[in-house]
PDB file of C-alpha atoms in Angstrom:
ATOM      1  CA  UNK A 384      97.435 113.751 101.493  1.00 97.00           C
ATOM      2  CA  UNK A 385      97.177 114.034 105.210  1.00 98.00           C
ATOM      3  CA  UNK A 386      95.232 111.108 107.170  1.00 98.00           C
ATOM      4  CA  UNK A 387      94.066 111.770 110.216  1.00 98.00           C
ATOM      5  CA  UNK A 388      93.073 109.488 113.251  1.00 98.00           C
ATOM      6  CA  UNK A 389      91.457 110.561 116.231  1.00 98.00           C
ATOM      7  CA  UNK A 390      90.244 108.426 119.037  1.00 98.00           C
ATOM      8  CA  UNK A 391      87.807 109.779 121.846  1.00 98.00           C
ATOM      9  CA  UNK A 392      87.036 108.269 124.603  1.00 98.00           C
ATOM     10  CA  UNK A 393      83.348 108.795 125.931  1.00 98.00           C
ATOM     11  CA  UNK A 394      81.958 109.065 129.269  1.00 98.00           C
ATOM     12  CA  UNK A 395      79.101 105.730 128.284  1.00 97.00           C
ATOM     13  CA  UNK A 396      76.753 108.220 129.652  1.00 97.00           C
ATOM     14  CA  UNK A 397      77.381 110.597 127.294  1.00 98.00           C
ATOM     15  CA  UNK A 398      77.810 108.331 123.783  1.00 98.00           C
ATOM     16  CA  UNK A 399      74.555 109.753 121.982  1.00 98.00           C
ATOM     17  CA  UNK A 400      75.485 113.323 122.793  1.00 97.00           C
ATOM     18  CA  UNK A 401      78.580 112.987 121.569  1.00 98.00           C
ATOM     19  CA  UNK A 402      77.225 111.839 118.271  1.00 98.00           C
ATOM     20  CA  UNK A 403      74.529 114.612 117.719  1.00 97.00           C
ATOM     21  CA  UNK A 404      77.123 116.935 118.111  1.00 97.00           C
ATOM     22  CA  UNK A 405      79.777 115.003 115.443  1.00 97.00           C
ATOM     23  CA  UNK A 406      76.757 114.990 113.207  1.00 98.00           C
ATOM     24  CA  UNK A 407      76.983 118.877 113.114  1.00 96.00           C
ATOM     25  CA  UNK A 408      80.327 118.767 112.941  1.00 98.00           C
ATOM     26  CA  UNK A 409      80.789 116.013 110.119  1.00 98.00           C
ATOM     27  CA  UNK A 410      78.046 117.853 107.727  1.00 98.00           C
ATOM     28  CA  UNK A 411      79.691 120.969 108.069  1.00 97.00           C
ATOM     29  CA  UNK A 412      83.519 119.862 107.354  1.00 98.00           C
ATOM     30  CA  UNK A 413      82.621 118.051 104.391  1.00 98.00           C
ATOM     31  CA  UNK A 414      81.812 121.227 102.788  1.00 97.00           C
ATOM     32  CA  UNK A 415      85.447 122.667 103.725  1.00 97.00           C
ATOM     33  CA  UNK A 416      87.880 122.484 100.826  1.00 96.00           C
ATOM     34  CA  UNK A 417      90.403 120.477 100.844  1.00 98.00           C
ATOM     35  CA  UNK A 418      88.465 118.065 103.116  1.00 98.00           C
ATOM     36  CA  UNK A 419      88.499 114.408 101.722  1.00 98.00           C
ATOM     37  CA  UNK A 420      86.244 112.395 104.081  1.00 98.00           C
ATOM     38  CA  UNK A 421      85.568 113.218 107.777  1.00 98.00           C
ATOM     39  CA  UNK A 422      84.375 109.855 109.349  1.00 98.00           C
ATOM     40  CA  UNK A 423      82.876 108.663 112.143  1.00 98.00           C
ATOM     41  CA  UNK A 424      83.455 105.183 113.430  1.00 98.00           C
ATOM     42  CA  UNK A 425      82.157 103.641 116.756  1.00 98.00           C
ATOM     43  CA  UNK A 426      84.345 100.392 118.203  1.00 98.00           C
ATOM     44  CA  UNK A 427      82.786  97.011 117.754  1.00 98.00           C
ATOM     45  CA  UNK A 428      83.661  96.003 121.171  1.00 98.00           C
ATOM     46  CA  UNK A 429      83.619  99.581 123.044  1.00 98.00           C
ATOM     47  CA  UNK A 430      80.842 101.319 122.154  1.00 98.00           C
ATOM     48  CA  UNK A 431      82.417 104.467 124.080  1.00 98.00           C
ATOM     49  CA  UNK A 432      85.115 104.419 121.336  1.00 98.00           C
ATOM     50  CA  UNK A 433      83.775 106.748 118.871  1.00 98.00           C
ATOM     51  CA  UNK A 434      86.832 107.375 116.096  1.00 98.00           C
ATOM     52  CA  UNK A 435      87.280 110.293 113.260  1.00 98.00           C
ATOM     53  CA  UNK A 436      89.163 109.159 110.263  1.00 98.00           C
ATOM     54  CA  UNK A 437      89.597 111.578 108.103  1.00 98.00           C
ATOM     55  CA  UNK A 438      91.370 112.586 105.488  1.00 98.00           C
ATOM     56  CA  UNK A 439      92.901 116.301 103.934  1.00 98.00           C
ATOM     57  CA  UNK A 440      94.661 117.191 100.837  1.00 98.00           C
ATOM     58  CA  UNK A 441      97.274 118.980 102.606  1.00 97.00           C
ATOM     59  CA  UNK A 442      98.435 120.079 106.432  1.00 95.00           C
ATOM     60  CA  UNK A 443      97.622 124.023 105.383  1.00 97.00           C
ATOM     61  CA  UNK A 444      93.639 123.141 104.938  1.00 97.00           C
ATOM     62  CA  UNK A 445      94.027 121.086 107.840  1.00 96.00           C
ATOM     63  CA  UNK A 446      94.959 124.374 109.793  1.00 96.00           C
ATOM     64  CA  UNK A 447      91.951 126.086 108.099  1.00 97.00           C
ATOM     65  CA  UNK A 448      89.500 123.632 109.266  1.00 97.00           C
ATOM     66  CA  UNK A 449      90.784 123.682 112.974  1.00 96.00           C
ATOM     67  CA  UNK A 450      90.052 127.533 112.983  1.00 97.00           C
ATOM     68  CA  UNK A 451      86.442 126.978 111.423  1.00 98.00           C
ATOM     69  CA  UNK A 452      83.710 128.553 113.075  1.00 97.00           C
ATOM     70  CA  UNK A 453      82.055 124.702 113.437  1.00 97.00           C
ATOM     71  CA  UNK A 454      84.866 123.471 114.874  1.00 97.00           C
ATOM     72  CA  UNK A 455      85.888 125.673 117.307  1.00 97.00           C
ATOM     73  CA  UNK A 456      82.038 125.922 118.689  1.00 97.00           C
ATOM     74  CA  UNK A 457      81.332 122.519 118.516  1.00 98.00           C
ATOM     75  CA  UNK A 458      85.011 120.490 119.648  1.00 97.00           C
ATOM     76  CA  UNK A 459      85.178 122.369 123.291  1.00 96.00           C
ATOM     77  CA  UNK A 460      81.236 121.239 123.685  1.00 97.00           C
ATOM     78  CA  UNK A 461      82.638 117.086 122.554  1.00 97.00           C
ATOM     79  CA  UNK A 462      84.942 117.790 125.171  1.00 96.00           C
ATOM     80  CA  UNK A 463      82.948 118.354 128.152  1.00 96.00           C
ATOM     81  CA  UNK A 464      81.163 114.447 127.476  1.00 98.00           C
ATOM     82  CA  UNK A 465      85.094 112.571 127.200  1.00 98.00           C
ATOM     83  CA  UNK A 466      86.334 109.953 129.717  1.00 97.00           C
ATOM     84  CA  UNK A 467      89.853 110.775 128.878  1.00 96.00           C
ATOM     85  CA  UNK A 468      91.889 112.859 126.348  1.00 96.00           C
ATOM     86  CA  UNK A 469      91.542 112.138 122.849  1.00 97.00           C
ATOM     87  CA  UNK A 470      94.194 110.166 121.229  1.00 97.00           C
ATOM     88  CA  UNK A 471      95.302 111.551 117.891  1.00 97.00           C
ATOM     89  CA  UNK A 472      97.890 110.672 115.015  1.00 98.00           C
ATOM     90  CA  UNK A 473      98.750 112.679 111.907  1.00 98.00           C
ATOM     91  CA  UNK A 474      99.977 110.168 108.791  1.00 98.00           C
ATOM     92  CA  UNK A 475     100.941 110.252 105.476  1.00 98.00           C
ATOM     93  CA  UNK A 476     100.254 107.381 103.677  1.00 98.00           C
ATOM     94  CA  UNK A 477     103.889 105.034 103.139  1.00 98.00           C
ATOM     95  CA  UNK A 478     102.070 101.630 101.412  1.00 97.00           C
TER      96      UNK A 478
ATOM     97  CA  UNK B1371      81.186  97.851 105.785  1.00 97.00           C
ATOM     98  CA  UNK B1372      84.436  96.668 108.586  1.00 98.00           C
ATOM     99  CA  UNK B1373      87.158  99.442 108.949  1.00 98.00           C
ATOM    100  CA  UNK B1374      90.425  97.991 111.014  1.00 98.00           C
ATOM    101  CA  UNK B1375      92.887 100.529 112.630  1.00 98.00           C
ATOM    102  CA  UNK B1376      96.105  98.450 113.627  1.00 98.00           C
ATOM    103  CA  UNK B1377      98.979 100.713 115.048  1.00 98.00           C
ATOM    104  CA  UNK B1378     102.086  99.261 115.338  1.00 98.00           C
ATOM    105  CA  UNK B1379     104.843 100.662 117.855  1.00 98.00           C
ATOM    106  CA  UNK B1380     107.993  99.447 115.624  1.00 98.00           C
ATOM    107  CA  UNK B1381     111.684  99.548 117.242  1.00 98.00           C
ATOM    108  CA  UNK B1382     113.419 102.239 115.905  1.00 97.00           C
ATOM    109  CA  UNK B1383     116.392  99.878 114.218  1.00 97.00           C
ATOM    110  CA  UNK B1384     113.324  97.992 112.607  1.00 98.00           C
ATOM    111  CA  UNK B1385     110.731 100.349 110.695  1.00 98.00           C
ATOM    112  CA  UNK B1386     112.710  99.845 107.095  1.00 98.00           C
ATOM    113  CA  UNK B1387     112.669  96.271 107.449  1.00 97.00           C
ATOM    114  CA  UNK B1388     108.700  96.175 108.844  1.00 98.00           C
ATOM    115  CA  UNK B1389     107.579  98.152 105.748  1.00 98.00           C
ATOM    116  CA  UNK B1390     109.107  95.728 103.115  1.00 97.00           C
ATOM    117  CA  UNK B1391     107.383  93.156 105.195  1.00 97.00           C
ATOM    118  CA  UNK B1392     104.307  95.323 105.116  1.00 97.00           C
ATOM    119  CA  UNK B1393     105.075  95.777 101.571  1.00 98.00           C
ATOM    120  CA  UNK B1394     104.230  92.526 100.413  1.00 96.00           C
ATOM    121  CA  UNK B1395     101.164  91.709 102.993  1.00 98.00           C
ATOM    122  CA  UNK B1396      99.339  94.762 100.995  1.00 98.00           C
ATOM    123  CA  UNK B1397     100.219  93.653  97.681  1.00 98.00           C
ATOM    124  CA  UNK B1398      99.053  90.124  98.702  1.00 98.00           C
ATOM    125  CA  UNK B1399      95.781  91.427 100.662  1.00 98.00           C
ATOM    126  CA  UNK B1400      94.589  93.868  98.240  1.00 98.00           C
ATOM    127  CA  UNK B1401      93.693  91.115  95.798  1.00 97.00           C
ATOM    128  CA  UNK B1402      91.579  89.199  98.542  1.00 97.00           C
ATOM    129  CA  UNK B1403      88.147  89.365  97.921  1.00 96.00           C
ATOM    130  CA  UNK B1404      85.742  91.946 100.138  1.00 98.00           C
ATOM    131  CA  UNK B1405      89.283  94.042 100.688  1.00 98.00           C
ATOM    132  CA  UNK B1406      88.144  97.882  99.858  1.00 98.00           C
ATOM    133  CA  UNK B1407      91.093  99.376 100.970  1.00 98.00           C
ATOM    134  CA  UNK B1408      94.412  98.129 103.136  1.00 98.00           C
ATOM    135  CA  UNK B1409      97.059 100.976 103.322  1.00 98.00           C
ATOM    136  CA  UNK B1410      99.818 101.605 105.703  1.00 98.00           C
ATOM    137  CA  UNK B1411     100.860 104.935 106.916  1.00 98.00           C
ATOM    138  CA  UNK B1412     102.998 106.609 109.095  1.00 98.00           C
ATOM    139  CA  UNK B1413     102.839 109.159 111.794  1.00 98.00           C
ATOM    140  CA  UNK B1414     104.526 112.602 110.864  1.00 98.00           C
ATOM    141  CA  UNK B1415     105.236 113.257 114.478  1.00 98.00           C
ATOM    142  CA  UNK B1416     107.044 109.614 115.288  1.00 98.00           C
ATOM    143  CA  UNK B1417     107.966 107.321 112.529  1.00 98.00           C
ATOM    144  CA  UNK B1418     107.891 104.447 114.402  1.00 98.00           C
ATOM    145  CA  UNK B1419     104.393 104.303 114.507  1.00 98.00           C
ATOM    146  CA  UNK B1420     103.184 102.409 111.594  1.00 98.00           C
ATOM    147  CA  UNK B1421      99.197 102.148 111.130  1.00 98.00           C
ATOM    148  CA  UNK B1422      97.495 100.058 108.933  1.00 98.00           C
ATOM    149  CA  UNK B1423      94.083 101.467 108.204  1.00 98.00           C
ATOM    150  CA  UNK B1424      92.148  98.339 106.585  1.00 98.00           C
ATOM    151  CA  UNK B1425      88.559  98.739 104.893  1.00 98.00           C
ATOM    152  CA  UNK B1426      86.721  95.155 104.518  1.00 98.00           C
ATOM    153  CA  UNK B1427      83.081  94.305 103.181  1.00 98.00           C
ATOM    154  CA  UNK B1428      82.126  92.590 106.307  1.00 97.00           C
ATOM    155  CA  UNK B1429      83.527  90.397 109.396  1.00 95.00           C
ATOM    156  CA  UNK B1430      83.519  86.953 107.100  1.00 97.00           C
ATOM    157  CA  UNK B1431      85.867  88.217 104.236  1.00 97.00           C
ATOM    158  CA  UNK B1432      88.437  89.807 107.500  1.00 96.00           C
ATOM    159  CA  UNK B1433      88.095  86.547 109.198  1.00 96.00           C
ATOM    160  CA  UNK B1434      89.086  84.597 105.918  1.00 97.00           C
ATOM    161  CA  UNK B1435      92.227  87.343 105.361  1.00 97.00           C
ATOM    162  CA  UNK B1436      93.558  86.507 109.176  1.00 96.00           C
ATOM    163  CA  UNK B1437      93.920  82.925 108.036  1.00 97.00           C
ATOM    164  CA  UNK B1438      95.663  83.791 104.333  1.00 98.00           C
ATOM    165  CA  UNK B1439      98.393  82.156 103.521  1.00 97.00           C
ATOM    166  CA  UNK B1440     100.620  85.372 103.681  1.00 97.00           C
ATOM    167  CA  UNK B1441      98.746  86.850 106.912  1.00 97.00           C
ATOM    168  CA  UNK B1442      99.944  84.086 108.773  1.00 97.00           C
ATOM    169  CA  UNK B1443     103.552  83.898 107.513  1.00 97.00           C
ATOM    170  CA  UNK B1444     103.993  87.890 107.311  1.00 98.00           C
ATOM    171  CA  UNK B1445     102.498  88.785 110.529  1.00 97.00           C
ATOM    172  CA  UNK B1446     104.284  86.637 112.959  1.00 96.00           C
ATOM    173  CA  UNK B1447     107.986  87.676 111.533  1.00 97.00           C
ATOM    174  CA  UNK B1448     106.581  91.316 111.414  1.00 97.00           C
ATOM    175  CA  UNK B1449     105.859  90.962 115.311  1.00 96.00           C
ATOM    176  CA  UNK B1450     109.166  90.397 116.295  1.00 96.00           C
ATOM    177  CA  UNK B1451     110.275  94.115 115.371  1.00 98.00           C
ATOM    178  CA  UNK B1452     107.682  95.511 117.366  1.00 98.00           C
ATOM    179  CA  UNK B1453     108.622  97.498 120.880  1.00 97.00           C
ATOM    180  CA  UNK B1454     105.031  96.418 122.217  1.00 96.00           C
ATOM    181  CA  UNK B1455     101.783  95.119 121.101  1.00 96.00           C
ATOM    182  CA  UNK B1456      99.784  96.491 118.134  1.00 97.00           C
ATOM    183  CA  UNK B1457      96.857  98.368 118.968  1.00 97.00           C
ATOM    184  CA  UNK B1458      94.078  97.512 117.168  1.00 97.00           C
ATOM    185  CA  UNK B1459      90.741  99.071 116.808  1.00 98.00           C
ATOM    186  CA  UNK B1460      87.325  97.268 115.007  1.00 98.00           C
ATOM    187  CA  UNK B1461      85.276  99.840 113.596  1.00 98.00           C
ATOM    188  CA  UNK B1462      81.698 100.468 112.023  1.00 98.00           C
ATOM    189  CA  UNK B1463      80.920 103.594 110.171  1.00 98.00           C
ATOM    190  CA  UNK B1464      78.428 105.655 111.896  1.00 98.00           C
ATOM    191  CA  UNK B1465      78.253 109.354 110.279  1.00 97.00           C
TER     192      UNK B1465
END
């Protein structure tokens, strides 16, 4: 099982944008096998923290899903709207 | 629904001795009442990072686990085998 955690950073101009487009992108990936949950999560205390937390069974459907159709359309566009780069960690789970 | 991502930057010489600490703060914690889910995992690119992703029913139940018993003895001796301060992020769920 494969957690993932990835952190954007959004322009505060951009924050509702951003989450149309993870709408798309979170209804789609659900449907991908292998997929476990695909969550998004806004920061209490910084709105223009907008968080995935997801999890995969394994790294190989991982790789599918970042050469999906929805992803590869819709990620680039997310891009465009960031304040910084995205921080991201891959886990396995220890405890 | 309160989801806590705490990443801890661990000194190398210290990450065994930080997850037996860990060990027993999520055996304690996961019997607290309003804990969904309080796991620990690990990044596959740099094993000194050591995340605890934390699921809680709401801010009142977190606030009464930050002044546990073991939360307050665990914590502070987990601290001192960190290489810098724990980044922690305070979610809500939004898709």
């Amino acid at each position: 099982m494969i957690k993932i955690v990835a952190k954007n950073f959004v322009k505060k101009e951009n924050i509702d944008e951003v989450i149309k487009l993870s709408k798309e992108l979170v209804d789609e990936t659900i449907k991908e096998e292998g997929c476990i949950s695909y969550e998004m999560y806004q920061d209490v205390n910084d709105n223009s923290i907008l968080t995935m937390i997801e999890t995969w069974e394994n790294r190989d459907v991982l790789a599918k899903h970042s050469k999906s159709e929805h992803f590869q359309r819709i990620v680039p566009m997310m891009s465009t709207h960031m304040e910084k780069p995205a921080e991201m960690n891959i886990y396995t789970k220890i405890l």
